[in-house]
């Protein structure tokens, strides 16, 4: 895509509102606001741009967001709260070398009490979005959907359930469904049933969205060894665990035993495969526990809700003219030194210091959230995100810590003092103060010698008398 994108959903104090559009009304389909309407207004920093100038897009939600709430407030999966992710999208046409979506995305933690009581969910804030105009001409902004997802901090899924969002399961040949309402040491199987298989190589899968997953199963003297392999479909980048569920106490069965499969994964969609490793011994699946320490809208949660413009909104016109934009960053001179060179003593810090993070990124560059020059978010419990479209799915491993870093959009410019070597250090220079001190000392010594000779002459003259 030929545009720089970032997130946006509310006007921050001090942000130019420019041309306001709306309010617009969005019809929702999905469990968080099924058949309901939410409202939003959009403001553009300007409808008349020059090539290289940034267009800033801000969204503001109206009171109609009170329509958003969980449909199942008594669901025990809400006991530890959930992460609400919001993406508001527009599409740019005509004034970029390509066209694409400008996603405005943010996420916040909703407390358990707000979910369990069925209170309306505030959609919160996301960071301002921007795009850089790349060519002169007439263009437009098309208002797109608002996408909502809710990821419970912890959720338990029975061995059998109706697929929803990106959550699903699969059992290969040899897996049987067993109903078992009996209690063992005061515990019963989750949902009072389980799946089991006793042939070596029998496999089953569970697909989920989150940051970790555990298997709930049994321990008994008829249990097998089994493996749990978690990945995104791209082995060998995977988390692999092997367990022996054999329990030596004859006739004693332990249920709801926890077997961790993967932890501390980047939030995303994964599949965990359970495989029986022992012939004529049972591998059993009672339930799965999913963990989420954040959320986004790149993967569908069980609560995926899409609110679309209805009727379709008219395009917002834009005009881009050729010529230098006032928002473009100053470019360095051909010598490689900054255009504003400090004068006088090079050790003095110049009044204008180049930074690695310009307020206006170059055209076509992705804009990292962490390095943008923008007003701080005024709300707590708010995590702004930037939606990044990746060709191919990055595959994190459970044994590798992945740290995403942002590359500065301009190169660093080293300031070398005038006359210095290209090392970034100041050249050595003679000290005129030391020369003055040496000359003064020589003159003083000369005067003392002259005085000593004069005293000797006077003494000799007195002796002759």
Coordinates of C-alpha atoms in Angstrom, one line a residue:
X1 CA 0.0 0.0 0.0
X2 CA 1.2 3.5 -0.7
X3 CA 0.1 5.1 2.5
X4 CA 1.4 5.4 6.0
X5 CA -1.2 4.2 8.5
X6 CA -1.8 4.4 12.3
X7 CA -4.7 4.2 14.7
X8 CA -7.3 6.9 15.6
X9 CA -10.7 7.1 17.4
X10 CA -11.0 10.2 19.6
X11 CA -9.8 13.8 19.3
X12 CA -7.2 14.5 21.9
X13 CA -6.9 18.0 23.5
X14 CA -4.8 20.2 21.3
X15 CA -5.5 18.1 18.1
X16 CA -6.7 20.1 15.2
X17 CA -10.3 19.0 14.4
X18 CA -10.2 20.5 10.8
X19 CA -13.3 19.5 8.8
X20 CA -15.8 17.5 10.9
X21 CA -18.1 15.0 9.2
X22 CA -21.1 13.2 10.7
X23 CA -22.5 12.0 12.9
X24 CA -22.6 8.7 11.1
X25 CA -24.7 5.7 12.2
X26 CA -23.4 2.1 12.0
X27 CA -25.6 -1.0 12.1
X28 CA -24.1 -3.8 14.1
X29 CA -24.1 -7.6 13.5
X30 CA -22.7 -9.7 16.3
X31 CA -23.2 -10.6 19.9
X32 CA -22.0 -7.4 21.5
X33 CA -24.7 -5.2 19.7
X34 CA -26.7 -7.5 17.4
X35 CA -29.1 -5.4 15.4
X36 CA -28.2 -2.2 17.4
X37 CA -26.9 1.1 16.1
X38 CA -23.8 3.0 17.3
X39 CA -22.9 6.6 16.2
X40 CA -19.6 8.2 15.4
X41 CA -18.2 11.5 14.0
X42 CA -15.1 11.9 12.0
X43 CA -12.8 14.9 11.6
X44 CA -10.1 15.5 9.1
X45 CA -7.2 17.8 9.6
X46 CA -7.8 19.3 6.2
X47 CA -9.5 18.5 2.9
X48 CA -6.9 20.4 0.9
X49 CA -3.4 19.0 1.1
X50 CA -0.1 19.4 -0.7
X51 CA 2.1 16.5 -1.7
X52 CA 4.0 15.2 1.3
X53 CA 1.5 16.7 3.8
X54 CA -0.1 14.5 6.4
X55 CA -3.8 13.9 6.7
X56 CA -4.8 13.4 10.4
X57 CA -8.0 11.4 11.0
X58 CA -9.8 11.5 14.3
X59 CA -13.0 9.6 15.3
X60 CA -15.4 10.4 18.1
X61 CA -18.0 8.0 19.3
X62 CA -21.5 9.2 20.3
X63 CA -23.8 8.2 23.1
X64 CA -25.2 5.3 21.0
X65 CA -22.3 3.2 22.2
X66 CA -24.5 2.3 25.2
X67 CA -26.0 -0.3 22.9
X68 CA -22.8 -2.4 23.3
X69 CA -22.9 -5.0 26.1
X70 CA -22.2 -8.7 26.5
X71 CA -25.2 -11.0 25.8
X72 CA -24.2 -13.5 28.5
X73 CA -23.3 -11.5 31.7
X74 CA -23.5 -14.6 33.9
X75 CA -21.0 -16.6 31.8
X76 CA -18.3 -17.7 34.3
X77 CA -15.7 -17.0 31.6
X78 CA -16.2 -13.3 32.6
X79 CA -15.0 -13.9 36.1
X80 CA -11.6 -12.2 35.5
X81 CA -12.7 -9.5 33.1
X82 CA -12.0 -9.2 29.4
X83 CA -10.1 -7.1 26.8
X84 CA -12.3 -5.1 24.5
X85 CA -10.6 -4.3 21.1
X86 CA -12.0 -1.6 18.7
X87 CA -11.0 -0.9 15.1
X88 CA -12.5 2.0 13.2
X89 CA -11.6 1.9 9.5
X90 CA -11.6 4.3 6.5
X91 CA -10.3 3.7 3.0
X92 CA -8.2 6.2 1.0
X93 CA -8.8 6.7 -2.7
X94 CA -7.1 8.6 -5.5
X95 CA -4.2 10.6 -3.9
X96 CA -1.9 7.8 -3.0
X97 CA 0.1 5.5 -5.3
X98 CA -2.1 2.8 -4.1
X99 CA -5.1 2.6 -1.8
X100 CA -5.7 0.9 1.5
X101 CA -7.3 0.9 4.9
X102 CA -6.3 3.4 7.6
X103 CA -7.2 1.5 10.8
X104 CA -7.8 3.2 14.1
X105 CA -7.3 0.6 16.8
X106 CA -7.2 0.5 20.6
X107 CA -7.9 -2.0 23.4
X108 CA -8.8 -1.7 27.0
X109 CA -9.5 -4.0 30.0
X110 CA -13.1 -4.2 31.1
X111 CA -13.5 -5.2 34.7
X112 CA -15.3 -8.4 35.6
X113 CA -18.1 -6.4 37.4
X114 CA -18.9 -4.5 34.3
X115 CA -19.3 -7.7 32.3
X116 CA -21.1 -9.7 35.0
X117 CA -23.7 -7.0 35.6
X118 CA -24.4 -6.5 31.9
X119 CA -23.5 -2.8 31.9
X120 CA -23.0 -0.9 28.6
X121 CA -19.4 -1.1 27.4
X122 CA -17.7 2.2 26.7
X123 CA -15.5 1.7 23.6
X124 CA -12.8 4.0 25.0
X125 CA -10.1 5.7 23.0
X126 CA -7.6 4.9 20.3
X127 CA -4.7 7.0 19.0
X128 CA -5.0 9.4 16.0
X129 CA -4.5 8.0 12.5
X130 CA -2.6 9.6 9.7
X131 CA -1.7 9.1 6.0
X132 CA 0.8 11.0 3.8
X133 CA -0.4 12.3 0.4
X134 CA 1.8 11.0 -2.3
X135 CA 0.5 12.6 -5.6
X136 CA -1.4 15.6 -6.7
X137 CA -5.0 15.1 -7.8
X138 CA -8.6 14.6 -6.5
X139 CA -9.2 11.9 -4.0
X140 CA -11.6 10.8 -1.3
X141 CA -12.0 9.1 2.0
X142 CA -14.5 6.2 2.3
X143 CA -15.9 5.6 5.8
X144 CA -15.7 1.9 6.6
X145 CA -16.8 -0.4 9.5
X146 CA -16.2 -0.4 13.2
X147 CA -15.1 -3.8 14.4
X148 CA -15.4 -5.0 18.0
X149 CA -13.9 -8.1 19.8
X150 CA -13.9 -9.2 23.4
X151 CA -11.3 -11.6 24.7
X152 CA -11.9 -12.9 28.3
X153 CA -8.8 -12.9 30.4
X154 CA -9.4 -16.6 31.1
X155 CA -12.0 -18.9 29.4
X156 CA -12.8 -22.6 29.6
X157 CA -14.0 -24.6 26.6
X158 CA -15.6 -28.0 26.8
X159 CA -14.2 -30.9 24.7
X160 CA -17.2 -30.3 22.4
X161 CA -18.6 -26.9 21.5
X162 CA -20.2 -25.1 18.5
X163 CA -17.4 -23.3 16.6
X164 CA -17.5 -19.6 17.0
X165 CA -15.2 -16.8 15.8
X166 CA -11.7 -18.4 15.3
X167 CA -12.4 -21.1 18.0
X168 CA -13.0 -24.7 16.8
X169 CA -12.0 -28.3 17.4
X170 CA -11.4 -31.6 15.5
X171 CA -11.2 -35.2 16.6
X172 CA -9.7 -37.8 14.4
X173 CA -10.7 -41.5 14.1
X174 CA -10.6 -43.4 17.3
X175 CA -11.8 -40.6 19.6
X176 CA -15.0 -41.5 21.5
X177 CA -17.4 -39.2 23.4
X178 CA -18.0 -40.6 27.0
X179 CA -20.6 -39.2 29.4
X180 CA -19.5 -39.4 33.0
X181 CA -21.6 -37.6 35.7
X182 CA -19.7 -39.3 38.6
X183 CA -17.7 -37.3 41.1
X184 CA -14.1 -38.2 41.9
X185 CA -12.8 -36.7 45.1
X186 CA -15.6 -34.2 45.0
X187 CA -14.9 -33.2 41.3
X188 CA -16.7 -34.0 38.1
X189 CA -15.6 -33.8 34.5
X190 CA -16.2 -30.4 33.0
X191 CA -19.6 -30.6 31.3
X192 CA -19.8 -34.2 32.8
X193 CA -18.3 -35.7 29.6
X194 CA -15.0 -36.2 27.9
X195 CA -13.3 -37.5 24.8
X196 CA -10.8 -40.4 24.8
X197 CA -8.7 -42.5 22.4
X198 CA -6.4 -45.5 23.1
X199 CA -4.6 -46.1 19.8
X200 CA -1.0 -44.8 19.4
X201 CA -1.0 -41.9 17.0
X202 CA -4.6 -40.8 17.5
X203 CA -4.8 -37.0 17.2
X204 CA -7.3 -34.2 18.1
X205 CA -6.9 -30.4 17.7
X206 CA -8.2 -27.3 19.4
X207 CA -8.0 -23.9 17.6
X208 CA -8.2 -20.8 19.8
X209 CA -7.2 -17.1 20.0
X210 CA -5.2 -15.9 22.9
X211 CA -1.8 -15.9 24.6
X212 CA -1.7 -19.4 26.2
X213 CA -3.6 -22.7 26.6
X214 CA -3.9 -25.6 29.0
X215 CA -5.5 -29.1 28.6
X216 CA -7.7 -30.4 31.4
X217 CA -7.6 -34.1 31.6
X218 CA -7.4 -37.2 33.8
X219 CA -4.8 -39.2 35.7
X220 CA -5.4 -42.9 36.1
X221 CA -3.6 -46.2 35.9
X222 CA -5.1 -46.8 32.4
X223 CA -3.7 -43.4 31.0
X224 CA -1.0 -43.0 28.3
X225 CA 1.8 -40.7 27.5
X226 CA 0.7 -37.9 25.1
X227 CA 2.1 -34.8 23.5
X228 CA 0.7 -31.3 23.1
X229 CA 2.0 -29.2 20.2
X230 CA 0.9 -25.6 19.8
X231 CA 1.7 -23.6 16.6
X232 CA 0.2 -21.4 13.9
X233 CA 0.5 -24.0 11.2
X234 CA 4.2 -23.4 10.5
X235 CA 6.3 -26.1 12.2
X236 CA 9.0 -26.2 13.5
X237 CA 8.0 -22.9 15.1
X238 CA 6.0 -24.4 17.8
X239 CA 5.6 -25.2 21.6
X240 CA 5.8 -28.9 22.4
X241 CA 5.1 -30.6 25.7
X242 CA 5.1 -34.3 26.6
X243 CA 3.2 -35.7 29.6
X244 CA 2.7 -39.1 31.2
X245 CA -0.9 -39.2 32.7
X246 CA -0.4 -42.7 34.3
X247 CA -1.5 -42.6 38.0
X248 CA 0.0 -45.5 40.0
X249 CA -2.8 -45.8 42.5
X250 CA -5.1 -48.6 41.2
X251 CA -8.7 -47.7 41.0
X252 CA -8.2 -44.0 41.9
X253 CA -9.1 -41.5 39.2
X254 CA -8.1 -37.8 39.3
X255 CA -10.1 -35.4 37.1
X256 CA -9.6 -31.8 36.0
X257 CA -5.8 -32.3 36.0
X258 CA -4.0 -29.4 34.4
X259 CA -1.5 -30.0 31.6
X260 CA 0.0 -26.7 30.3
X261 CA 0.4 -26.6 26.5
X262 CA 1.8 -23.1 25.8
X263 CA 2.3 -19.8 27.7
X264 CA 3.4 -16.3 27.0
X265 CA 2.5 -16.4 23.3
X266 CA 2.0 -13.1 21.3
X267 CA -1.7 -12.7 21.0
X268 CA -3.0 -14.5 18.0
X269 CA -4.7 -17.6 16.5
X270 CA -3.1 -21.0 17.3
X271 CA -3.9 -24.7 17.1
X272 CA -2.9 -27.2 19.8
X273 CA -2.7 -30.8 18.8
X274 CA -3.0 -33.7 21.3
X275 CA -1.5 -37.0 20.2
X276 CA -1.6 -40.4 22.0
X277 CA 1.9 -41.9 22.3
X278 CA 1.0 -45.3 23.9
X279 CA -0.9 -48.1 22.4
X280 CA -3.9 -49.5 24.4
X281 CA -3.6 -46.7 26.9
X282 CA -6.0 -43.7 27.0
X283 CA -5.4 -40.1 26.1
X284 CA -8.3 -38.0 27.4
X285 CA -9.6 -34.5 26.7
X286 CA -12.0 -33.0 29.2
X287 CA -11.7 -29.2 28.5
X288 CA -9.3 -26.5 27.4
X289 CA -8.4 -23.3 29.3
X290 CA -7.5 -20.3 27.2
X291 CA -5.6 -17.2 28.5
X292 CA -5.5 -13.7 27.0
X293 CA -3.5 -10.8 28.3
X294 CA -4.6 -8.5 25.5
X295 CA -6.7 -8.5 22.4
X296 CA -6.9 -7.1 18.8
X297 CA -9.2 -7.3 15.8
X298 CA -6.8 -9.3 13.6
X299 CA -8.4 -12.5 14.8
X300 CA -12.0 -13.1 15.5
X301 CA -13.0 -13.6 19.2
X302 CA -16.3 -15.4 20.1
X303 CA -17.8 -11.9 20.4
X304 CA -16.7 -10.5 17.0
X305 CA -19.2 -7.8 16.1
X306 CA -19.0 -5.7 12.9
X307 CA -20.8 -2.3 12.7
X308 CA -21.2 -1.2 9.1
X309 CA -22.3 2.1 7.6
X310 CA -26.0 2.0 6.7
X311 CA -26.9 3.4 4.3
X312 CA -23.5 3.7 2.7
X313 CA -22.0 7.1 3.5
X314 CA -21.0 9.4 0.6
X315 CA -17.3 9.7 0.0
X316 CA -15.5 12.6 1.7
X317 CA -13.7 14.6 -1.1
X318 CA -10.0 15.5 -0.8
X319 CA -7.7 17.7 -3.0
X320 CA -4.0 17.4 -3.2
X321 CA -1.9 20.0 -5.0
X322 CA 1.8 19.9 -6.0
X323 CA 4.4 22.0 -4.1
X324 CA 6.2 22.0 -0.8
X325 CA 4.0 21.2 2.1
X326 CA 4.4 23.2 5.3
X327 CA 4.5 20.0 7.3
X328 CA 7.5 18.4 5.5
X329 CA 10.6 17.8 7.6
X330 CA 13.7 19.9 6.7
X331 CA 16.1 17.9 4.6
X332 CA 19.9 17.9 5.4
X333 CA 22.3 19.7 3.1
X334 CA 24.5 17.7 0.6
X335 CA 27.5 17.8 3.0
X336 CA 25.6 15.5 5.4
X337 CA 25.5 18.2 8.1
X338 CA 22.1 19.4 9.4
X339 CA 20.8 22.5 7.7
X340 CA 21.1 24.4 11.0
X341 CA 24.7 24.3 12.0
X342 CA 25.7 25.7 15.4
X343 CA 28.1 28.6 15.4
X344 CA 30.9 29.4 17.8
X345 CA 32.2 26.8 20.1
X346 CA 31.2 23.4 18.8
X347 CA 30.8 22.0 22.3
X348 CA 27.7 24.2 22.7
X349 CA 24.5 22.3 22.1
X350 CA 22.7 23.8 19.1
X351 CA 19.3 25.3 19.6
X352 CA 17.7 22.9 17.1
X353 CA 18.7 19.3 17.6
X354 CA 17.8 16.8 14.9
X355 CA 15.8 13.8 16.3
X356 CA 15.3 10.3 15.1
X357 CA 11.5 10.7 15.2
X358 CA 10.1 13.4 13.0
X359 CA 6.6 14.7 13.5
X360 CA 6.0 14.0 9.8
X361 CA 7.1 10.5 8.5
X362 CA 8.2 10.3 4.9
X363 CA 5.6 9.3 2.4
X364 CA 4.7 5.6 2.2
X365 CA 6.4 4.6 5.5
X366 CA 4.6 2.6 8.2
X367 CA 4.2 4.8 11.3
X368 CA 5.2 3.0 14.5
X369 CA 3.1 3.8 17.5
X370 CA 5.9 4.1 20.0
X371 CA 7.9 6.8 18.1
X372 CA 5.1 9.1 16.8
X373 CA 5.0 12.7 17.9
X374 CA 1.5 12.9 19.3
X375 CA -0.4 14.1 22.4
X376 CA -0.5 11.6 25.3
X377 CA -3.6 9.6 25.8
X378 CA -5.7 11.2 28.6
X379 CA -7.3 7.9 29.8
X380 CA -5.8 5.2 32.0
X381 CA -6.4 1.5 31.2
X382 CA -5.9 2.4 27.6
X383 CA -3.5 0.8 25.2
X384 CA -3.3 2.3 21.7
X385 CA -2.4 -0.2 19.0
X386 CA -1.4 0.2 15.3
X387 CA -3.0 -2.3 12.9
X388 CA -0.3 -3.7 10.7
X389 CA -1.2 -5.8 7.7
X390 CA 1.5 -8.5 7.3
X391 CA 2.0 -10.7 4.2
X392 CA 2.1 -14.1 5.7
X393 CA 1.6 -14.9 9.4
X394 CA 4.5 -14.4 11.7
X395 CA 5.0 -17.5 13.8
X396 CA 6.3 -17.0 17.3
X397 CA 7.6 -19.8 19.3
X398 CA 7.0 -20.6 23.0
X399 CA 10.7 -20.9 23.7
X400 CA 11.7 -17.6 22.0
X401 CA 10.8 -14.1 23.3
X402 CA 9.8 -11.9 20.4
X403 CA 10.4 -8.2 20.8
X404 CA 8.9 -5.9 18.1
X405 CA 10.9 -2.7 17.6
X406 CA 10.2 0.3 15.5
X407 CA 12.7 1.5 12.9
X408 CA 13.1 5.3 12.8
X409 CA 11.7 6.7 9.6
X410 CA 14.8 8.9 9.0
X411 CA 18.4 8.2 9.5
X412 CA 20.3 9.6 12.4
X413 CA 22.4 12.7 11.6
X414 CA 25.7 13.0 13.5
X415 CA 26.9 16.5 14.3
X416 CA 30.7 16.8 13.7
X417 CA 32.3 20.0 14.9
X418 CA 33.9 22.2 12.2
X419 CA 37.4 21.0 11.5
X420 CA 37.0 17.7 13.3
X421 CA 37.7 14.2 11.9
X422 CA 34.7 12.2 10.8
X423 CA 34.5 10.3 14.1
X424 CA 31.9 12.3 15.9
X425 CA 34.5 13.6 18.4
X426 CA 35.8 17.2 18.6
X427 CA 39.4 17.8 17.3
X428 CA 42.2 18.6 19.7
X429 CA 43.2 22.3 19.7
X430 CA 46.0 24.4 21.3
X431 CA 45.2 26.3 24.4
X432 CA 46.2 30.0 24.2
X433 CA 45.8 30.4 28.0
X434 CA 48.7 28.1 28.7
X435 CA 51.0 30.0 26.4
X436 CA 50.2 33.2 28.3
X437 CA 51.0 31.6 31.6
X438 CA 54.4 30.3 30.4
X439 CA 55.4 33.8 29.0
X440 CA 54.4 35.4 32.2
X441 CA 56.6 33.0 34.2
X442 CA 59.6 33.7 32.0
X443 CA 59.2 37.5 32.4
X444 CA 58.9 37.1 36.2
X445 CA 62.1 35.0 36.4
X446 CA 64.0 37.5 34.2
X447 CA 63.0 40.4 36.5
X448 CA 64.2 38.4 39.6
X449 CA 67.6 37.8 38.0
X450 CA 68.0 41.4 37.1
X451 CA 67.2 42.5 40.6
X452 CA 69.7 40.1 42.1
X453 CA 72.5 41.4 39.8
X454 CA 71.6 45.0 40.8
X455 CA 72.0 44.2 44.6
X456 CA 75.4 42.6 44.0
X457 CA 76.6 45.6 42.2
X458 CA 75.5 47.9 45.0
X459 CA 77.2 45.7 47.6
X460 CA 80.5 45.7 45.7
X461 CA 80.4 49.5 45.3
X462 CA 79.9 50.0 49.1
X463 CA 82.9 47.7 49.8
X464 CA 85.2 49.8 47.6
X465 CA 84.4 52.8 49.7

